[in-house]
Short mmCIF file of C-alpha atoms in Angstrom, two decimals:
data_model
loop_
_atom_site.label_atom_id
_atom_site.label_comp_id
_atom_site.label_asym_id
_atom_site.label_seq_id
_atom_site.Cartn_x
_atom_site.Cartn_y
_atom_site.Cartn_z
CA MET A 1 26.62 -23.39 -3.44
CA ARG A 2 24.39 -25.99 -1.56
CA ILE A 3 21.56 -23.76 0.30
CA LEU A 4 19.52 -25.66 2.69
CA TYR A 5 15.61 -24.11 2.37
CA ILE A 6 13.75 -24.88 5.68
CA GLY A 7 9.79 -23.78 4.99
CA THR A 8 7.37 -25.65 2.72
CA PRO A 9 8.32 -27.91 0.52
CA TYR A 10 4.87 -28.65 -0.78
CA THR A 11 4.60 -24.79 -2.30
CA TYR A 12 7.49 -25.23 -4.03
CA GLN A 13 5.72 -28.44 -5.59
CA LEU A 14 2.77 -26.58 -6.41
CA TYR A 15 5.06 -23.80 -7.66
CA LYS A 16 6.74 -26.50 -10.10
CA GLU A 17 3.33 -27.59 -11.73
CA GLY A 18 2.80 -24.00 -12.18
CA LYS A 19 -0.15 -23.36 -9.73
CA ASN A 20 1.58 -20.88 -7.44
CA PRO A 21 4.00 -17.73 -8.12
CA SER A 22 7.50 -18.12 -7.24
CA HIS A 23 7.58 -15.25 -4.66
CA TRP A 24 5.51 -17.69 -1.91
CA LEU A 25 9.51 -18.97 -1.62
CA TYR A 26 11.11 -15.91 -1.28
CA GLY A 27 13.72 -15.85 -3.56
CA ALA A 28 14.78 -19.59 -3.26
CA VAL A 29 12.90 -20.45 -6.43
CA GLU A 30 15.62 -17.20 -8.04
CA MET A 31 18.42 -18.60 -6.11
CA GLU A 32 18.12 -22.35 -7.82
CA LYS A 33 17.60 -20.50 -11.50
CA ASP A 34 20.89 -18.28 -10.80
CA GLY A 35 22.73 -22.14 -10.55
CA HIS A 36 22.90 -22.83 -6.87
CA GLN A 37 21.64 -26.10 -5.23
CA VAL A 38 18.51 -25.69 -3.72
CA ILE A 39 17.72 -28.37 -0.56
CA TRP A 40 13.90 -28.16 0.07
CA GLU A 41 13.06 -29.34 3.41
CA LYS A 42 10.05 -28.61 5.94
CA GLU A 43 10.21 -26.71 8.76
CA THR A 44 8.81 -28.26 11.81
CA THR A 45 8.06 -27.86 15.49
CA ALA A 46 10.69 -30.49 16.62
CA LEU A 47 13.42 -29.41 18.43
CA PHE A 48 16.42 -31.33 16.64
CA ASN A 49 15.18 -30.96 13.00
CA ASP A 50 17.12 -28.37 11.93
CA LEU A 51 20.29 -30.09 13.69
CA ARG A 52 18.92 -33.44 11.71
CA LEU A 53 19.00 -31.80 8.37
CA VAL A 54 22.14 -29.63 8.79
CA ARG A 55 24.00 -32.95 9.92
CA LYS A 56 22.35 -34.78 6.86
CA TYR A 57 23.15 -32.03 4.06
CA ASN A 58 26.26 -30.12 5.27
CA PRO A 59 25.13 -26.84 3.64
CA ASP A 60 26.96 -23.83 2.87
CA LEU A 61 24.05 -21.69 3.55
CA ILE A 62 20.55 -22.04 5.57
CA PHE A 63 17.38 -20.02 4.14
CA ILE A 64 14.53 -19.48 6.41
CA PRO A 65 11.65 -17.62 4.65
CA ASN A 66 9.54 -17.11 7.70
CA LEU A 67 11.57 -17.37 10.77
CA ASN A 68 9.54 -18.72 13.57
CA ILE A 69 12.04 -18.52 16.27
CA ARG A 70 10.26 -21.33 18.46
CA ASN A 71 10.63 -23.62 15.15
CA HIS A 72 14.74 -22.61 15.08
CA LEU A 73 15.05 -22.45 18.75
CA LEU A 74 18.62 -25.01 19.25
CA LEU A 75 19.84 -24.23 15.91
CA LEU A 76 19.73 -20.24 16.50
CA PHE A 77 20.95 -20.71 19.53
CA LEU A 78 23.99 -23.65 18.29
CA GLU A 79 24.82 -20.93 15.82
CA ARG A 80 24.85 -18.30 18.95
CA ILE A 81 27.41 -20.25 20.69
CA HIS A 82 29.38 -20.86 18.01
CA ILE A 83 28.95 -24.59 18.07
CA ILE A 84 27.36 -24.69 14.72
CA THR A 85 29.01 -21.88 12.10
CA LYS A 86 27.05 -22.11 8.64
CA PRO A 87 25.68 -18.94 7.52
CA ILE A 88 21.80 -18.58 8.30
CA ILE A 89 19.80 -15.96 6.18
CA ALA A 90 16.21 -15.42 7.22
CA TYR A 91 13.07 -13.30 6.11
CA LEU A 92 11.91 -12.34 9.91
CA HIS A 93 7.82 -10.96 9.01
CA HIS A 94 6.51 -9.31 12.29
CA THR A 95 8.23 -7.21 15.12
CA PRO A 96 9.74 -8.96 17.42
CA LYS A 97 7.95 -9.39 20.86
CA SER A 98 9.32 -6.96 23.67
CA GLY A 99 9.56 -8.10 27.57
CA LYS A 100 10.66 -11.02 28.91
CA THR A 101 10.43 -13.01 25.40
CA GLY A 102 12.08 -9.73 23.81
CA ILE A 103 15.29 -10.49 25.51
CA ILE A 104 15.41 -14.31 24.26
CA TYR A 105 14.75 -12.98 20.77
CA SER A 106 17.64 -10.42 21.21
CA PHE A 107 19.88 -13.13 22.00
CA LEU A 108 18.73 -15.89 19.03
CA LEU A 109 18.33 -13.17 16.58
CA LYS A 110 21.94 -12.08 16.49
CA ALA A 111 22.67 -15.34 15.21
CA LEU A 112 21.52 -14.56 11.88
CA ASN A 113 24.14 -13.15 9.00
CA HIS A 114 21.43 -11.05 7.40
CA CYS A 115 17.69 -10.78 7.83
CA PHE A 116 15.77 -9.81 4.95
CA PHE A 117 12.32 -7.85 5.83
CA LEU A 118 9.10 -7.37 3.97
CA SER A 119 8.43 -3.86 5.81
CA ALA A 120 11.01 -1.15 6.33
CA LYS A 121 9.01 -0.34 9.34
CA THR A 122 9.42 -3.46 10.56
CA MET A 123 12.88 -3.18 10.04
CA GLU A 124 13.09 -0.38 11.60
CA GLU A 125 11.26 -1.81 14.42
CA THR A 126 13.96 -4.38 14.91
CA ILE A 127 16.99 -2.26 14.49
CA GLN A 128 15.47 0.59 16.84
CA GLY A 129 14.61 -2.17 19.56
CA GLY A 130 17.98 -3.44 19.32
CA TYR A 131 17.48 -7.01 18.11
CA LEU A 132 19.61 -6.39 15.24
CA SER A 133 22.13 -4.27 14.13
CA LYS A 134 21.51 -2.00 10.75
CA ASN A 135 24.23 -3.81 8.93
CA LYS A 136 22.67 -7.38 9.23
CA CYS A 137 18.95 -6.04 8.09
CA SER A 138 17.58 -5.12 4.32
CA GLU A 139 14.24 -4.87 2.72
CA PRO A 140 14.80 -5.96 -0.58
CA GLY A 141 11.57 -5.37 -2.32
CA TRP A 142 9.94 -8.66 -1.83
CA GLY A 143 7.60 -8.63 -4.97
CA SER A 144 5.31 -10.48 -7.65
CA ASP A 145 6.57 -13.39 -10.07
CA THR A 146 6.46 -11.47 -12.92
CA GLU A 147 6.89 -14.27 -15.36
CA PHE A 148 3.77 -16.20 -13.19
CA TYR A 149 1.66 -13.59 -13.99
CA ASP A 150 2.47 -12.24 -17.62
CA LYS A 151 1.00 -16.37 -18.50
CA ILE A 152 -2.33 -15.70 -16.99
CA PRO A 153 -4.96 -14.67 -19.32
CA LYS A 154 -6.70 -11.35 -18.41
CA SER A 155 -9.97 -9.29 -18.98
CA ASN A 156 -12.14 -6.32 -16.96
CA GLY A 157 -14.84 -7.74 -15.52
CA ASN A 158 -17.57 -6.15 -13.61
CA TYR A 159 -17.01 -7.44 -10.37
CA PHE A 160 -14.81 -6.22 -7.52
CA ILE A 161 -13.22 -9.51 -5.55
CA SER A 162 -11.78 -10.01 -2.15
CA THR A 163 -9.27 -13.24 -1.84
CA GLY A 164 -7.71 -12.93 1.72
CA LYS A 165 -8.08 -14.62 5.11
CA GLU A 166 -5.68 -13.07 7.40
CA ASN A 167 -7.18 -10.10 9.78
CA ARG A 168 -9.65 -9.08 7.14
CA ASN A 169 -12.37 -6.74 7.79
CA PHE A 170 -15.46 -8.84 5.99
CA ASP A 171 -18.20 -7.11 8.34
CA LEU A 172 -17.42 -4.01 6.82
CA LEU A 173 -17.09 -5.16 3.49
CA ILE A 174 -20.31 -6.74 3.28
CA ASP A 175 -22.03 -3.50 4.50
CA VAL A 176 -20.44 -0.92 2.38
CA PHE A 177 -21.00 -3.69 -0.48
CA LYS A 178 -24.42 -4.06 0.43
CA GLU A 179 -24.99 -0.22 0.58
CA THR A 180 -22.96 0.79 -3.05
CA LYS A 181 -24.90 -2.81 -4.60
CA ALA A 182 -21.52 -2.91 -6.73
CA PRO A 183 -21.43 -7.02 -7.65
CA LEU A 184 -18.82 -8.54 -5.38
CA LYS A 185 -16.69 -12.06 -5.11
CA ILE A 186 -15.83 -13.12 -1.84
CA ILE A 187 -13.20 -16.00 -1.51
CA THR A 188 -11.70 -16.87 1.39
CA ALA A 189 -10.91 -19.98 3.96
CA GLN A 190 -12.91 -21.29 6.62
CA SER A 191 -10.67 -20.21 9.24
CA HIS A 192 -7.39 -18.46 9.25
CA ALA A 193 -5.24 -17.87 12.74
CA GLY A 194 -8.51 -17.54 15.08
CA ASN A 195 -10.98 -15.93 12.53
CA ASP A 196 -13.84 -18.01 11.89
CA TYR A 197 -15.10 -17.02 8.39
CA THR A 198 -17.77 -20.20 8.27
CA ASP A 199 -20.72 -18.05 8.70
CA LEU A 200 -19.89 -15.61 5.80
CA ALA A 201 -22.27 -17.29 3.09
CA GLU A 202 -24.84 -17.40 4.97
CA LYS A 203 -24.37 -13.71 5.97
CA CYS A 204 -24.81 -12.62 2.38
CA ALA A 205 -27.29 -15.19 1.66
CA SER A 206 -30.01 -12.17 0.96
CA ILE A 207 -27.57 -9.75 -0.62
CA PRO A 208 -27.63 -10.39 -4.31
CA ASN A 209 -24.75 -8.58 -5.62
CA ILE A 210 -22.39 -10.79 -3.24
CA GLU A 211 -21.28 -14.10 -3.97
CA VAL A 212 -19.34 -16.27 -1.21
CA ILE A 213 -16.96 -18.95 -2.25
CA ILE A 214 -15.43 -21.01 1.04
CA THR A 215 -12.36 -23.22 0.18
CA GLN A 216 -9.63 -24.95 1.98
CA ASN A 217 -6.93 -23.58 3.52
CA SER A 218 -4.36 -24.66 1.33
CA GLY A 219 -2.21 -23.19 -1.54
CA ASP A 220 -4.02 -25.62 -4.28
CA VAL A 221 -6.95 -23.15 -4.30
CA TYR A 222 -4.49 -20.78 -5.46
CA PRO A 223 -5.00 -21.38 -9.71
CA MET A 224 -8.79 -21.04 -9.07
CA MET A 225 -8.19 -17.38 -6.77
CA VAL A 226 -5.91 -15.71 -9.51
CA LYS A 227 -8.18 -16.53 -12.57
CA GLU A 228 -10.92 -14.82 -10.75
CA MET A 229 -8.49 -12.10 -9.57
CA ALA A 230 -7.16 -11.61 -13.59
CA ASN A 231 -11.15 -11.15 -14.70
CA ALA A 232 -12.13 -9.05 -11.98
CA LYS A 233 -12.59 -4.96 -12.36
CA ALA A 234 -10.44 -4.45 -9.20
CA LEU A 235 -9.34 -6.59 -5.90
CA VAL A 236 -10.39 -5.52 -2.61
CA CYS A 237 -8.39 -5.79 0.54
CA PRO A 238 -10.33 -5.11 4.24
CA LEU A 239 -7.85 -5.33 6.70
CA ARG A 240 -8.83 -5.14 10.36
CA GLN A 241 -7.59 -1.88 11.87
CA ASP A 242 -6.55 -3.51 15.33
CA ARG A 243 -4.39 -6.00 14.23
CA LEU A 244 -2.00 -3.53 11.89
CA ASN A 245 0.97 -4.25 13.66
CA TYR A 246 2.68 -5.79 10.15
CA CYS A 247 2.42 -6.21 6.94
CA VAL A 248 -1.09 -8.04 6.48
CA GLY A 249 -2.04 -7.28 2.89
CA LEU A 250 0.93 -7.35 1.15
CA SER A 251 0.17 -10.51 -0.69
CA THR A 252 -3.32 -8.93 -2.39
CA ILE A 253 -0.68 -6.03 -3.13
CA THR A 254 1.71 -8.32 -5.17
CA ASP A 255 -1.17 -9.65 -6.82
CA ALA A 256 -2.81 -6.49 -7.81
CA GLU A 257 0.76 -5.19 -8.93
CA GLY A 258 1.51 -8.70 -10.61
CA LEU A 259 -2.15 -8.28 -12.84
CA LYS A 260 -2.25 -4.61 -13.28
CA LYS A 261 -5.62 -4.81 -11.64
CA SER A 262 -6.83 -1.54 -9.59
CA LEU A 263 -7.13 -2.49 -5.97
CA ILE A 264 -8.76 -0.68 -2.86
CA ILE A 265 -6.87 -1.50 0.75
CA THR A 266 -7.17 -0.35 3.96
CA TYR A 267 -4.43 2.16 5.18
CA ASN A 268 -1.91 0.02 6.68
CA PRO A 269 1.39 1.97 8.47
CA TYR A 270 3.32 -0.94 7.27
CA HIS A 271 3.17 -1.02 3.52
CA SER A 272 5.18 1.38 1.03
CA ASP A 273 3.50 4.16 0.24
CA LYS A 274 5.21 4.21 -2.92
CA ARG A 275 3.85 0.83 -4.11
CA LEU A 276 0.29 2.00 -2.71
CA GLU A 277 0.90 5.20 -5.12
CA ASN A 278 -1.60 4.14 -7.91
CA PHE A 279 -4.15 2.24 -6.06
CA ASN A 280 -6.77 3.11 -3.55
CA VAL A 281 -5.98 3.37 0.00
CA VAL A 282 -8.93 3.87 2.55
CA ASN A 283 -9.63 4.50 6.22
CA ASN A 284 -13.37 4.38 7.16
CA LYS A 285 -16.58 3.33 5.60
CA GLN A 286 -17.20 6.55 3.49
CA GLU A 287 -13.75 6.32 1.98
CA TRP A 288 -14.44 2.52 0.98
CA ILE A 289 -17.64 4.11 -0.36
CA GLN A 290 -16.32 6.41 -2.24
CA ALA A 291 -13.49 4.39 -3.87
CA ILE A 292 -16.02 1.46 -4.30
CA THR A 293 -18.13 4.29 -6.73
CA SER A 294 -15.31 6.02 -8.03
CA LEU A 295 -12.67 3.90 -8.28
CA LYS A 296 -8.96 5.28 -9.08
CA TYR A 297 -7.37 3.42 -12.35
CA SER A 298 -3.39 3.64 -13.71
CA ARG A 299 -2.67 1.76 -16.89
CA ASN A 300 0.83 2.33 -15.26
CA ILE A 301 0.53 -0.18 -12.65
CA ALA A 302 4.73 -0.18 -11.35
CA ARG A 303 5.42 -4.05 -10.22
CA THR A 304 7.86 -4.69 -7.78
CA SER A 305 9.23 -8.57 -9.03
CA MET A 306 10.43 -10.77 -7.16
CA GLN A 307 13.22 -11.03 -9.91
CA GLU A 308 14.22 -7.42 -8.74
CA CYS A 309 13.96 -8.65 -5.14
CA TYR A 310 16.34 -11.36 -5.65
CA GLN A 311 19.08 -9.30 -6.97
CA ASN A 312 19.24 -7.20 -4.02
CA MET A 313 19.31 -10.85 -2.01
CA LYS A 314 21.83 -11.62 -3.60
CA PRO A 315 25.34 -9.96 -2.69
CA PHE A 316 23.82 -11.52 0.76
CA ILE A 317 23.87 -15.08 -0.30
CA THR A 318 26.84 -15.17 -2.68
CA LYS A 319 29.24 -13.91 -0.48
CA TYR A 320 29.21 -16.99 1.39
CA ASP A 321 29.58 -19.07 -1.79
CA LYS A 322 33.04 -21.14 -1.23
#
């Protein structure tokens, strides 16, 4: 089956070079391993980009790993009015907006043949909002590329590490590690989605137990980050509690599962309670301090794997195999 992937083909190139795990491609690598011909093309904001790709490749299935409706308006509209009749499957990462925008989203999302979700809560909100019917939705269990992580040498160092950039509460993180004096490495980008982190190094200059490494906002830096994570005592994920309206932090959970590392993470209702059973989930400064000083560690961290996730995705993909 010819599957047109519309997303970030550069990430696929990094995967082929062994630099990134397959789960960043949301099952498309596993589709390829399963014998399908995946056509790797870039998502753009150009109105006619999708239409051009469909005409060029005439795929059996269109797969969008991170559905930004604005980037696919024409494709979804033409599918909705049956001018294009190619099956479309996508991952929706956020609950659709409500209000006037929600009316447009509701109309366009119904063009999807099936929609995968990273969070059961996001899926329920989407169904309850009337954007999609229940039979078009599933949460397959997006997880780690275990083959990638199993190849990485690991050790148990003495430092904690934060590698995220999306809606992170670094002020709280710095505060609790300054108080506990536990070694901490912060690796993050200069900025992300309006969050500016350029002053982090200056903030921590006088705190001897905290090291800050600012990187480029690129997948190229992941090999360095995963090496640092693999040799850490534990991963930490301090989330902004005013931005917990989607499953932010899930990538760090996936890193912790893949590397079988302890994790301290801010409570987020969009995360699965079951996946967090063996980790340290915190809500405030005192709970952070308690988790740092009395770290919960499990030798039997369950791994939700991308390989298993694909098996759950597969029935909704192969039904369109001619």
